[in-house]
Amino acid sequence: MPSAFNAELFQNQLNTTWLGSEFLYKERVDSTNTCLKKVPSPELVHGTVLIADHQTKGRGQYEKKWNSEPGENLTFSIALRPPAPERLTLLTLSCANAITMVLEELVNREVRIKWPNDIYIEGKKIGGLLTECCFNGKNLDRVLIGIGLNIGQTYFEGDLLHKATSVAGLTGKQYSREEILCNLLTAIESFYMKWHKFDDELQKEISRKMIGYGEWVSLQINKILQPEKYKFLGVNRQGELIVLDEQLDINTFSYEQIRIITHRKGVSETESE
Ligand code: BTN
């Protein structure tokens, strides 16, 4: 059953040091990312979280729409003010990794990251991240990490019918969105700190969670399927993809227009996009 997010309940349970200390709840907005872009720079606190029950113009990657049943799921954005515009792909992946850990506890199944910013369970998408950077001249002003997670919605329409899943859809249970958001922010804060400290275990941990890790995969670059196979070796300290080609040369790719296509049981992972 859809219900309004209870901001007071959430704030009473929140156990983070700084993430979400500045918290905004809106019943309805165009997009939580767009909303946080408009906060004047001097007023924007590092770690601000904005959640909305209903986004009228929710945005996904590649200019796609992000549709989510109002009052059922989690659609929120985090404003971060890291010192420099570096390793931001690894920052997004760190948040994705935090999300997989919280979801695994809830659904008791393996949760995987699909390059670049998707969260998958058993071949279906349960959530995604949209990272946007705002600059003030040459200086990084803010990084907005928008997160959409399917929690209570059990029916998906059209294209999403067989491609999307949710926590309730997988377990048949209903959940407190307030409690899940508290757990997510605790995990994201902890992974942000690892990222901030250049923790060398971080990229290894993330790599192990990625679909196709350690496998011979195909790559689609700008929608063009590459004829060669590549062994996917995970991500490096910048969050770039590392692959070994058939000549055993190491290649790195940093852009998002890449798709990793696995060949497990002859099923291509792109089919579930
Ligand atoms: C994707 O998988 O394409 C990324 C989806 C990101 C959706 C979230 S919902 C909260 C935030 N506000 C938006 O408009 N988009 C992100």
XYZ file of N, CA and C and ligand atoms in Angstrom:
835
model
N 0.843 -1.205 0.000
C 0.000 0.000 0.000
C 0.874 1.250 0.000
N 0.619 2.182 -0.927
C 1.412 3.411 -0.896
C 1.119 4.219 0.367
N 2.150 4.820 0.920
C 1.932 5.704 2.075
C 2.995 6.778 2.050
N 2.705 7.896 2.713
C 3.673 9.005 2.721
C 4.890 8.607 3.550
N 6.050 9.036 3.099
C 7.282 8.780 3.837
C 7.197 9.547 5.164
N 7.509 8.851 6.267
C 7.416 9.480 7.583
C 8.787 10.057 7.973
N 8.950 11.351 7.697
C 10.261 11.986 7.888
C 10.675 11.985 9.353
N 9.708 12.117 10.240
C 10.046 12.173 11.676
C 10.560 10.807 12.151
N 9.843 9.771 11.741
C 10.261 8.402 12.101
C 11.667 8.129 11.582
N 11.896 8.534 10.337
C 13.214 8.332 9.720
C 14.303 9.071 10.508
N 14.056 10.324 10.813
C 15.095 11.133 11.477
C 15.388 10.620 12.882
N 14.355 10.066 13.551
C 14.585 9.501 14.891
C 15.443 8.245 14.851
N 15.398 7.532 13.715
C 16.162 6.261 13.617
C 17.543 6.451 13.024
N 17.757 7.589 12.337
C 19.002 7.749 11.569
C 20.219 7.780 12.496
N 21.218 6.970 12.116
C 22.354 6.754 13.001
C 23.681 7.128 12.344
N 23.656 8.015 11.367
C 24.891 8.352 10.655
C 25.608 9.498 11.377
N 26.856 9.743 10.955
C 27.597 10.853 11.566
C 27.256 12.166 10.855
N 27.247 12.142 9.519
C 26.983 13.384 8.787
C 26.006 13.210 7.630
N 25.938 12.009 7.058
C 25.088 11.854 5.872
C 23.604 11.887 6.261
N 22.879 12.848 5.713
C 21.450 12.967 6.018
C 21.164 13.841 7.225
N 22.218 14.405 7.845
C 21.966 15.330 8.968
C 21.129 16.498 8.462
N 21.405 16.896 7.239
C 20.554 17.884 6.563
C 19.606 17.063 5.700
N 18.326 17.049 6.069
C 17.383 16.144 5.409
C 16.152 16.902 4.934
N 15.769 16.640 3.706
C 14.594 17.305 3.148
C 13.625 16.248 2.612
N 12.368 16.404 2.958
C 11.344 15.517 2.396
C 10.362 16.362 1.591
N 10.054 15.920 0.395
C 9.037 16.601 -0.423
C 8.061 15.537 -0.892
N 6.804 15.885 -0.820
C 5.801 14.922 -1.282
C 5.932 14.733 -2.794
N 6.122 15.840 -3.499
C 6.136 15.779 -4.970
C 7.147 16.776 -5.530
N 7.999 16.304 -6.393
C 8.961 17.201 -7.067
C 9.079 16.739 -8.519
N 9.755 17.531 -9.353
C 10.017 17.032 -10.703
C 11.040 15.895 -10.613
N 12.194 16.200 -10.042
C 13.250 15.196 -9.874
C 14.092 15.640 -8.673
N 14.427 14.711 -7.808
C 15.200 15.090 -6.604
C 16.588 15.605 -7.000
N 17.167 15.056 -8.073
C 18.472 15.571 -8.533
C 18.333 17.019 -8.999
N 17.298 17.266 -9.810
C 17.085 18.619 -10.336
C 16.882 19.599 -9.184
N 16.134 19.166 -8.178
C 15.842 20.018 -7.017
C 17.124 20.411 -6.273
N 18.004 19.431 -6.067
C 19.242 19.732 -5.319
C 20.214 20.572 -6.140
N 20.046 20.534 -7.463
C 20.899 21.380 -8.319
C 20.604 22.855 -8.066
N 19.348 23.124 -7.650
C 18.916 24.521 -7.537
C 19.263 25.149 -6.183
N 19.729 24.360 -5.224
C 20.078 24.927 -3.912
C 21.304 25.825 -4.089
N 21.241 27.088 -3.665
C 22.409 27.968 -3.841
C 23.636 27.393 -3.149
N 24.775 27.556 -3.809
C 26.003 26.929 -3.325
C 26.320 27.206 -1.850
N 26.217 28.463 -1.379
C 26.587 28.702 0.028
C 25.663 27.991 1.017
N 24.460 27.619 0.558
C 23.497 26.978 1.481
C 23.591 25.452 1.459
N 24.325 24.921 0.491
C 24.304 23.458 0.323
C 25.315 22.765 1.246
N 24.777 21.944 2.130
C 25.616 21.235 3.115
C 26.027 19.874 2.543
N 27.295 19.539 2.679
C 27.803 18.222 2.265
C 26.993 17.138 2.983
N 26.450 16.210 2.230
C 25.697 15.111 2.848
C 24.202 15.364 2.944
N 23.731 16.453 2.310
C 22.272 16.712 2.303
C 21.557 15.580 1.550
N 20.436 15.151 2.111
C 19.626 14.111 1.448
C 18.230 14.674 1.202
N 17.757 14.481 -0.013
C 16.390 14.884 -0.355
C 15.638 13.671 -0.879
N 14.511 13.384 -0.245
C 13.683 12.266 -0.718
C 12.323 12.802 -1.136
N 11.745 12.205 -2.166
C 10.394 12.593 -2.590
C 9.555 11.332 -2.750
N 8.284 11.450 -2.421
C 7.376 10.319 -2.624
C 6.970 10.179 -4.081
N 6.976 11.307 -4.768
C 6.485 11.289 -6.153
C 7.363 12.206 -7.008
N 8.002 11.628 -8.007
C 8.761 12.443 -8.955
C 7.954 12.521 -10.251
N 7.709 13.729 -10.712
C 6.934 13.857 -11.950
C 7.827 13.769 -13.188
N 9.133 14.061 -12.987
C 10.068 13.962 -14.122
C 11.334 13.259 -13.673
N 11.153 12.088 -13.057
C 12.304 11.304 -12.598
C 13.189 10.957 -13.782
N 14.475 11.125 -13.605
C 15.408 10.916 -14.720
C 16.325 9.732 -14.460
N 16.578 8.974 -15.529
C 17.535 7.875 -15.446
C 18.757 8.190 -16.295
N 19.636 7.206 -16.430
C 20.815 7.405 -17.274
C 20.393 7.492 -18.737
N 21.286 8.046 -19.526
C 21.089 8.156 -20.974
C 19.767 8.839 -21.321
N 19.421 9.867 -20.524
C 18.227 10.670 -20.787
C 16.936 9.852 -20.751
N 16.988 8.700 -20.107
C 15.753 7.908 -20.000
C 14.936 8.431 -18.829
N 13.646 8.072 -18.792
C 12.797 8.452 -17.657
C 12.992 7.433 -16.544
N 12.793 7.882 -15.304
C 12.762 6.923 -14.194
C 11.352 6.972 -13.615
N 10.589 5.925 -13.859
C 9.218 5.885 -13.360
C 9.151 5.041 -12.106
N 8.429 5.537 -11.117
C 8.351 4.832 -9.844
C 6.974 5.127 -9.252
N 6.285 4.084 -8.778
C 4.951 4.300 -8.194
C 5.056 5.189 -6.957
N 4.311 6.305 -6.906
C 4.397 7.198 -5.745
C 4.118 6.476 -4.421
N 4.930 6.762 -3.424
C 4.692 6.234 -2.074
C 5.048 4.770 -1.882
N 5.691 4.134 -2.882
C 5.997 2.699 -2.774
C 7.488 2.415 -2.657
N 8.283 3.288 -3.274
C 9.706 2.958 -3.445
C 10.587 4.009 -2.772
N 11.860 3.992 -3.088
C 12.751 5.047 -2.593
C 13.298 5.805 -3.799
N 13.048 7.094 -3.826
C 13.627 7.960 -4.862
C 14.233 9.147 -4.111
N 15.553 9.180 -4.067
C 16.209 10.219 -3.276
C 17.542 10.605 -3.892
N 18.043 11.762 -3.455
C 19.347 12.228 -3.950
C 20.201 12.661 -2.781
N 21.495 12.472 -2.966
C 22.484 12.857 -1.960
C 23.381 13.922 -2.590
N 23.578 15.029 -1.877
C 24.500 16.069 -2.376
C 25.824 15.933 -1.633
N 26.887 15.751 -2.405
C 28.220 15.601 -1.809
C 29.110 16.720 -2.331
N 30.059 17.099 -1.503
C 30.974 18.154 -1.937
C 32.412 17.660 -1.781
N 32.794 16.686 -2.615
C 34.158 16.159 -2.511
C 35.166 17.211 -2.961
N 36.421 17.062 -2.520
C 37.409 18.093 -2.787
C 37.716 18.323 -4.268
N 37.679 17.280 -5.091
C 38.089 17.452 -6.495
C 37.262 16.531 -7.388
N 37.154 16.892 -8.676
C 36.341 16.056 -9.578
C 37.101 14.825 -10.059
N 37.609 14.069 -9.123
C 38.403 12.885 -9.486
C 37.787 11.626 -8.888
N 37.991 10.526 -9.517
C 37.530 9.210 -9.049
C 36.020 9.183 -8.795
N 35.276 9.974 -9.578
C 33.832 10.042 -9.293
C 33.102 8.776 -9.740
N 33.659 8.097 -10.741
C 33.038 6.820 -11.125
C 33.162 5.832 -9.969
N 34.346 5.858 -9.317
C 34.532 4.956 -8.176
C 33.604 5.361 -7.021
N 33.336 6.654 -6.900
C 32.414 7.106 -5.846
C 31.004 6.560 -6.098
N 30.553 6.654 -7.329
C 29.221 6.106 -7.654
C 29.192 4.599 -7.398
N 30.264 3.920 -7.815
C 30.304 2.466 -7.613
C 30.354 2.129 -6.116
N 30.987 2.996 -5.323
C 31.034 2.766 -3.865
C 29.624 2.842 -3.283
N 28.845 3.812 -3.758
C 27.449 3.921 -3.299
C 26.658 2.689 -3.752
N 26.910 2.271 -4.996
C 26.203 1.080 -5.512
C 26.548 -0.138 -4.656
N 27.806 -0.237 -4.269
C 28.237 -1.365 -3.451
C 27.545 -1.351 -2.088
N 27.430 -0.151 -1.505
C 26.733 -0.016 -0.215
C 25.284 -0.488 -0.361
N 24.670 -0.113 -1.475
C 23.271 -0.497 -1.710
C 23.141 -2.022 -1.811
N 24.094 -2.653 -2.520
C 23.994 -4.120 -2.673
C 24.039 -4.795 -1.300
N 24.855 -4.252 -0.400
C 24.987 -4.885 0.918
C 23.685 -4.803 1.705
N 23.046 -3.640 1.647
C 21.782 -3.467 2.381
C 20.697 -4.357 1.764
N 20.655 -4.406 0.430
C 19.623 -5.219 -0.222
C 19.840 -6.708 0.044
N 21.093 -7.131 0.075
C 21.366 -8.564 0.315
C 20.813 -9.005 1.666
N 20.949 -8.144 2.664
C 20.398 -8.439 4.001
C 18.886 -8.605 3.928
N 18.249 -7.782 3.078
C 16.784 -7.785 3.025
C 16.229 -8.980 2.262
N 16.875 -9.295 1.144
C 16.256 -10.292 0.257
C 16.944 -11.648 0.309
N 18.095 -11.674 1.012
C 18.796 -12.942 1.153
C 19.157 -13.590 -0.187
N 19.537 -12.767 -1.130
C 19.966 -13.234 -2.457
C 21.174 -12.418 -2.858
N 21.870 -12.916 -3.887
C 23.025 -12.165 -4.370
C 22.561 -10.915 -5.127
N 23.130 -9.781 -4.791
C 22.784 -8.525 -5.477
C 24.041 -8.064 -6.216
N 23.917 -7.730 -7.481
C 25.088 -7.419 -8.307
C 25.010 -6.010 -8.876
N 26.193 -5.497 -9.189
C 26.274 -4.184 -9.843
C 26.474 -4.433 -11.329
N 25.669 -3.774 -12.131
C 25.881 -3.881 -13.569
C 26.468 -2.565 -14.071
N 27.632 -2.656 -14.684
C 28.295 -1.447 -15.175
C 27.367 -0.660 -16.087
N 27.238 0.685 -15.955
C 27.978 1.460 -14.979
C 27.258 1.678 -13.649
N 25.937 1.766 -13.640
C 25.268 2.249 -12.413
C 23.991 1.505 -12.053
N 23.882 0.247 -12.420
C 22.616 -0.444 -12.170
C 22.767 -1.490 -11.069
N 21.658 -1.752 -10.401
C 21.643 -2.781 -9.355
C 20.702 -3.892 -9.826
N 21.228 -5.093 -9.853
C 20.479 -6.231 -10.384
C 20.364 -7.369 -9.367
N 19.224 -8.037 -9.404
C 19.054 -9.279 -8.640
C 18.442 -10.306 -9.584
N 19.081 -11.451 -9.671
C 18.599 -12.569 -10.505
C 18.189 -12.098 -11.911
N 19.066 -11.278 -12.525
C 18.850 -10.868 -13.913
C 17.824 -9.759 -14.093
N 17.290 -9.234 -12.987
C 16.310 -8.140 -13.115
C 16.810 -6.905 -12.385
N 16.413 -5.763 -12.928
C 16.893 -4.507 -12.344
C 16.019 -4.111 -11.152
N 16.686 -3.826 -10.028
C 15.948 -3.390 -8.831
C 16.195 -1.910 -8.536
N 17.236 -1.364 -9.145
C 17.507 0.047 -8.886
C 18.620 0.575 -9.762
N 18.815 1.884 -9.651
C 19.876 2.516 -10.443
C 20.315 3.810 -9.794
N 21.474 4.267 -10.233
C 22.034 5.521 -9.710
C 22.281 6.477 -10.871
N 22.050 7.733 -10.605
C 22.316 8.766 -11.600
C 23.203 9.817 -10.937
N 24.468 9.865 -11.367
C 25.403 10.830 -10.777
C 25.562 12.026 -11.697
N 25.415 13.196 -11.120
C 25.575 14.430 -11.904
C 26.504 15.380 -11.144
N 27.361 16.056 -11.897
C 28.311 16.983 -11.266
C 27.960 18.405 -11.674
N 28.076 19.324 -10.754
C 27.876 20.739 -11.066
C 29.179 21.471 -10.795
N 29.545 22.330 -11.735
C 30.800 23.082 -11.611
C 30.510 24.561 -11.438
N 31.428 25.201 -10.714
C 31.402 26.646 -10.581
C 32.661 27.111 -11.294
N 32.523 27.503 -12.556
C 33.733 27.728 -13.354
C 34.454 26.398 -13.507
N 35.730 26.401 -13.099
C 36.498 25.146 -13.230
C 36.394 24.282 -11.974
N 35.796 24.853 -10.926
C 35.778 24.129 -9.645
C 34.523 23.278 -9.484
N 34.748 22.103 -8.924
C 33.612 21.225 -8.653
C 32.798 21.842 -7.513
N 31.525 22.065 -7.762
C 30.673 22.647 -6.716
C 29.967 21.550 -5.918
N 29.395 20.571 -6.629
C 28.672 19.506 -5.943
C 28.547 18.282 -6.836
N 28.398 17.152 -6.193
C 28.098 15.909 -6.913
C 26.753 15.437 -6.383
N 25.838 15.174 -7.293
C 24.519 14.701 -6.878
C 24.390 13.231 -7.247
N 24.140 12.431 -6.243
C 23.952 11.003 -6.519
C 22.484 10.690 -6.293
N 21.782 10.471 -7.391
C 20.350 10.166 -7.322
C 20.176 8.661 -7.319
N 19.329 8.196 -6.425
C 19.156 6.740 -6.276
C 17.676 6.391 -6.354
N 17.373 5.459 -7.213
C 16.002 4.950 -7.317
C 16.032 3.471 -7.008
N 15.248 3.040 -6.023
C 15.218 1.618 -5.653
C 13.770 1.164 -5.552
N 13.502 0.027 -6.167
C 12.145 -0.512 -6.097
C 11.994 -1.287 -4.797
N 11.103 -0.796 -3.954
C 10.931 -1.442 -2.646
C 9.567 -2.157 -2.586
N 8.480 -1.391 -2.611
C 7.159 -1.997 -2.391
C 6.365 -2.253 -3.657
N 6.808 -1.678 -4.764
C 6.046 -1.820 -6.016
C 6.191 -3.247 -6.544
N 5.054 -3.881 -6.814
C 5.155 -5.276 -7.285
C 4.672 -5.441 -8.725
N 4.101 -4.373 -9.281
C 3.659 -4.497 -10.667
C 4.384 -3.472 -11.536
N 4.962 -3.942 -12.602
C 5.673 -3.054 -13.521
C 5.026 -3.163 -14.895
N 4.930 -2.026 -15.539
C 4.195 -1.988 -16.803
C 5.104 -2.038 -18.022
N 4.493 -2.397 -19.143
C 5.159 -2.307 -20.449
C 6.495 -3.020 -20.469
N 7.471 -2.275 -20.929
C 8.837 -2.758 -21.073
C 9.408 -3.377 -19.815
N 8.973 -2.818 -18.665
C 9.583 -3.221 -17.390
C 8.994 -4.511 -16.829
N 7.878 -4.956 -17.427
C 7.132 -6.089 -16.870
C 8.032 -7.267 -16.482
N 8.910 -7.671 -17.385
C 9.766 -8.829 -17.098
C 11.201 -8.432 -16.786
N 11.467 -7.133 -16.716
C 12.856 -6.683 -16.560
C 13.145 -6.079 -15.198
N 12.066 -5.713 -14.475
C 12.274 -5.029 -13.195
C 11.806 -5.914 -12.051
N 12.381 -5.682 -10.893
C 11.953 -6.398 -9.699
C 11.996 -5.431 -8.524
N 11.528 -5.905 -7.363
C 11.525 -5.051 -6.169
C 11.749 -5.928 -4.946
N 12.017 -5.289 -3.827
C 12.243 -6.039 -2.588
C 10.962 -6.816 -2.236
N 9.811 -6.140 -2.282
C 8.550 -6.819 -1.940
C 8.229 -7.912 -2.954
N 8.535 -7.654 -4.227
C 8.272 -8.647 -5.268
C 9.080 -9.924 -5.038
N 10.285 -9.787 -4.502
C 11.145 -10.950 -4.300
C 10.801 -11.719 -3.026
N 10.335 -11.008 -2.013
C 10.161 -11.664 -0.711
C 8.693 -11.838 -0.330
N 7.798 -11.104 -1.006
C 6.378 -11.166 -0.651
C 6.066 -10.420 0.645
N 7.036 -9.662 1.158
C 6.791 -8.932 2.423
C 6.752 -7.432 2.174
N 6.197 -6.704 3.127
C 6.201 -5.238 3.056
C 7.282 -4.701 3.986
N 7.817 -3.563 3.674
C 8.963 -3.034 4.421
C 8.753 -1.592 4.843
N 9.509 -1.183 5.859
C 9.509 0.217 6.264
C 10.543 0.946 5.406
N 10.066 1.848 4.568
C 11.005 2.598 3.713
C 11.924 3.463 4.573
N 11.394 3.910 5.717
C 12.184 4.767 6.605
C 13.397 3.982 7.133
N 13.129 2.732 7.546
C 14.217 1.910 8.096
C 15.239 1.572 7.005
N 14.752 1.254 5.815
C 15.680 0.915 4.723
C 16.549 2.124 4.391
N 15.948 3.313 4.342
C 16.750 4.496 4.011
C 17.815 4.744 5.086
N 17.457 4.534 6.360
C 18.461 4.684 7.437
C 19.635 3.739 7.180
N 19.320 2.473 6.878
C 20.390 1.492 6.648
C 21.221 1.837 5.413
N 20.539 2.338 4.386
C 21.270 2.704 3.166
C 22.231 3.856 3.449
N 21.769 4.852 4.185
C 22.635 6.013 4.425
C 23.817 5.636 5.316
N 23.589 4.736 6.273
C 24.699 4.276 7.116
C 25.756 3.583 6.243
N 25.291 2.710 5.351
C 26.235 1.974 4.491
C 26.927 2.926 3.510
N 26.177 3.858 2.936
C 26.768 4.785 1.954
C 27.800 5.681 2.642
N 27.480 6.128 3.850
C 28.443 6.970 4.579
C 29.754 6.202 4.808
N 29.607 4.956 5.205
C 30.811 4.159 5.480
C 31.636 3.943 4.189
N 30.949 3.711 3.059
C 31.698 3.529 1.807
C 32.246 4.850 1.275
N 31.556 5.940 1.550
C 32.106 7.241 1.157
C 33.436 7.453 1.893
N 33.481 7.086 3.175
C 34.708 7.284 3.945
C 35.851 6.425 3.391
N 35.519 5.200 2.985
C 36.553 4.342 2.366
C 37.069 4.994 1.085
N 36.141 5.528 0.301
C 36.510 6.195 -0.951
C 37.399 7.405 -0.652
N 36.994 8.184 0.328
C 37.707 9.410 0.701
C 39.139 9.097 1.157
N 39.289 7.934 1.842
C 40.615 7.549 2.372
C 41.459 6.782 1.354
N 40.983 6.645 0.142
C 41.678 5.876 -0.909
C 41.912 4.432 -0.450
N 40.966 3.862 0.236
C 41.085 2.483 0.722
C 41.280 1.530 -0.472
N 42.399 0.815 -0.469
C 42.740 -0.034 -1.611
C 41.873 -1.287 -1.734
N 41.166 -1.621 -0.679
C 40.293 -2.792 -0.748
C 38.999 -2.467 -1.509
N 38.700 -1.161 -1.599
C 37.410 -0.742 -2.140
C 37.159 -1.259 -3.554
N 38.137 -1.014 -4.453
C 37.900 -1.422 -5.848
C 37.830 -2.940 -5.991
N 38.538 -3.642 -5.075
C 38.477 -5.120 -5.146
C 37.087 -5.588 -4.733
N 36.585 -4.982 -3.658
C 35.262 -5.348 -3.152
C 34.184 -5.062 -4.213
N 34.310 -3.891 -4.843
C 33.335 -3.522 -5.872
C 33.427 -4.493 -7.056
N 34.655 -4.783 -7.479
C 34.842 -5.668 -8.647
C 34.137 -6.997 -8.448
N 34.265 -7.546 -7.214
C 33.660 -8.855 -6.944
C 32.141 -8.824 -7.052
N 31.557 -7.644 -6.933
C 30.094 -7.515 -6.999
C 29.591 -7.282 -8.425
N 30.534 -7.110 -9.370
C 30.090 -6.695 -10.704
C 29.726 -7.868 -11.604
N 28.661 -7.698 -12.335
C 28.239 -8.727 -13.287
C 29.343 -8.912 -14.335
N 29.744 -10.144 -14.536
C 30.749 -10.456 -15.558
C 32.174 -10.499 -15.025
N 32.374 -10.182 -13.752
C 33.725 -10.130 -13.175
C 34.421 -11.492 -13.324
N 35.627 -11.467 -13.882
C 36.409 -12.695 -14.040
C 35.996 -13.535 -15.239
N 35.013 -13.053 -16.005
C 34.533 -13.858 -17.147
C 35.012 -13.260 -18.470
N 34.994 -14.093 -19.509
C 35.203 -13.592 -20.875
C 33.879 -13.022 -21.332
N 33.875 -11.735 -21.638
C 32.624 -11.055 -21.966
C 32.770 -10.364 -23.327
N 31.653 -9.918 -23.864
C 31.710 -9.049 -25.042
C 31.494 -7.622 -24.582
N 31.990 -6.677 -25.358
C 31.776 -5.269 -25.038
C 31.010 -4.611 -26.169
N 30.070 -3.775 -25.753
C 29.356 -2.964 -26.730
C 29.804 -1.525 -26.454
N 30.405 -0.899 -27.446
C 30.886 0.465 -27.243
C 30.078 1.383 -28.145
N 29.444 2.379 -27.547
C 28.529 3.256 -28.293
C 27.564 2.434 -29.159
N 26.989 1.412 -28.532
C 25.984 0.537 -29.171
C 26.561 -0.385 -30.236
N 27.892 -0.374 -30.435
C 28.467 -1.267 -31.453
C 29.144 -2.445 -30.755
N 28.685 -3.624 -31.106
C 29.243 -4.825 -30.498
C 30.640 -5.073 -31.045
N 31.615 -5.203 -30.152
C 33.003 -5.431 -30.562
C 33.190 -6.918 -30.892
N 33.935 -7.212 -31.956
C 34.055 -8.619 -32.366
C 34.877 -9.469 -31.386
N 35.825 -8.845 -30.686
C 36.701 -9.593 -29.774
C 36.012 -9.915 -28.460
N 36.526 -10.943 -27.775
C 36.090 -11.201 -26.396
C 37.134 -10.581 -25.457
N 36.683 -10.194 -24.280
C 37.568 -9.595 -23.281
C 37.343 -10.276 -21.937
N 38.428 -10.454 -21.187
C 38.256 -10.962 -19.823
C 38.088 -9.753 -18.905
N 36.992 -9.728 -18.174
C 36.668 -8.574 -17.332
C 37.382 -8.708 -15.984
N 38.351 -7.809 -15.760
C 39.186 -7.901 -14.565
C 38.732 -6.966 -13.442
N 37.599 -6.312 -13.634
C 37.060 -5.455 -12.566
C 37.333 -3.991 -12.820
N 37.385 -3.215 -11.717
C 37.634 -1.778 -11.856
C 38.920 -1.420 -11.108
N 39.558 -0.331 -11.555
C 40.797 0.114 -10.904
C 40.519 1.241 -9.899
N 41.560 1.884 -9.409
C 41.422 2.902 -8.355
C 40.626 4.123 -8.814
N 40.521 4.307 -10.130
C 39.713 5.428 -10.643
C 38.266 4.989 -10.889
N 38.026 3.681 -10.809
C 36.695 3.183 -11.166
C 36.585 2.878 -12.643
N 37.745 2.876 -13.358
C 37.708 2.523 -14.787
C 37.606 1.007 -14.942
N 36.988 0.595 -16.062
C 36.899 -0.842 -16.349
C 38.260 -1.352 -16.794
N 38.647 -2.524 -16.300
C 39.891 -3.126 -16.787
C 39.531 -4.446 -17.447
N 40.033 -4.603 -18.668
C 39.799 -5.859 -19.392
C 41.104 -6.329 -20.041
N 41.144 -7.626 -20.230
C 42.274 -8.242 -20.921
C 41.754 -8.640 -22.295
N 42.487 -8.277 -23.360
C 41.966 -8.669 -24.672
C 42.532 -10.032 -25.085
N 42.174 -10.482 -26.282
C 42.579 -11.838 -26.704
C 44.078 -11.946 -26.938
N 44.738 -10.791 -27.098
C 46.218 -10.793 -27.241
C 46.881 -10.682 -25.872
N 46.079 -10.728 -24.825
C 46.509 -10.627 -23.427
C 47.090 -9.253 -23.082
N 46.626 -8.225 -23.787
C 46.956 -6.840 -23.421
C 45.852 -6.291 -22.524
N 46.295 -5.463 -21.558
C 45.310 -4.855 -20.652
C 44.766 -3.568 -21.265
N 43.469 -3.415 -21.250
C 42.825 -2.184 -21.738
C 41.995 -1.605 -20.603
N 41.923 -0.271 -20.539
C 41.009 0.338 -19.560
C 40.024 1.230 -20.305
N 38.829 1.280 -19.774
C 37.778 2.117 -20.363
C 37.154 2.936 -19.262
N 36.992 4.233 -19.531
C 36.457 5.068 -18.455
C 35.069 5.594 -18.759
N 34.604 5.403 -19.951
C 33.323 6.036 -20.256
C 32.131 5.101 -20.074
N 30.997 5.762 -19.943
C 29.790 5.026 -19.581
C 29.106 4.367 -20.769
N 29.531 4.742 -21.977
C 28.832 4.212 -23.149
C 29.276 2.791 -23.473
N 29.635 2.058 -22.443
C 30.085 0.686 -22.648
C 29.096 -0.249 -21.973
N 28.806 -1.313 -22.632
C 27.957 -2.359 -22.063
C 28.780 -3.622 -21.955
N 28.623 -4.307 -20.842
C 29.302 -5.591 -20.696
C 28.262 -6.672 -20.972
N 28.588 -7.536 -21.873
C 27.627 -8.586 -22.230
C 28.221 -9.935 -21.838
N 27.559 -10.585 -20.906
C 28.077 -11.870 -20.448
C 27.500 -12.987 -21.315
N 28.122 -14.137 -21.206
C 27.673 -15.241 -22.073
C 27.258 -16.459 -21.271
N 26.887 -16.200 -20.009
C 26.471 -17.323 -19.176
C 25.202 -17.962 -19.727
N 25.213 -19.263 -19.845
C 24.074 -20.054 -20.364
C 23.538 -19.468 -21.669
N 24.440 -18.785 -22.399
C 24.026 -18.243 -23.690
C 23.080 -17.060 -23.586
N 22.885 -16.562 -22.358
C 21.948 -15.443 -22.205
C 22.742 -14.157 -22.084
N 22.397 -13.197 -22.923
C 23.094 -11.916 -22.873
C 22.462 -11.030 -21.819
N 23.304 -10.416 -20.992
C 22.778 -9.539 -19.941
C 22.099 -8.297 -20.521
N 22.421 -7.927 -21.752
C 21.767 -6.732 -22.293
C 20.276 -6.969 -22.510
N 19.894 -8.237 -22.575
C 18.478 -8.506 -22.794
C 17.604 -8.004 -21.656
N 18.220 -7.884 -20.460
C 17.395 -7.489 -19.315
C 17.452 -5.992 -19.043
N 17.962 -5.215 -19.965
C 18.015 -3.769 -19.717
C 16.670 -3.115 -19.872
C 19.032 4.594 -13.947
O 18.989 3.420 -13.633
O 18.923 4.939 -15.121
C 19.253 5.623 -12.876
C 17.973 5.922 -12.161
C 18.115 7.003 -11.124
C 16.775 7.415 -10.569
C 16.906 8.323 -9.387
S 15.398 8.507 -8.514
C 16.068 9.798 -7.593
C 16.917 10.621 -8.513
N 16.125 11.627 -9.179
C 16.040 11.428 -10.476
O 15.404 12.130 -11.281
N 16.732 10.330 -10.817
C 17.382 9.739 -9.677
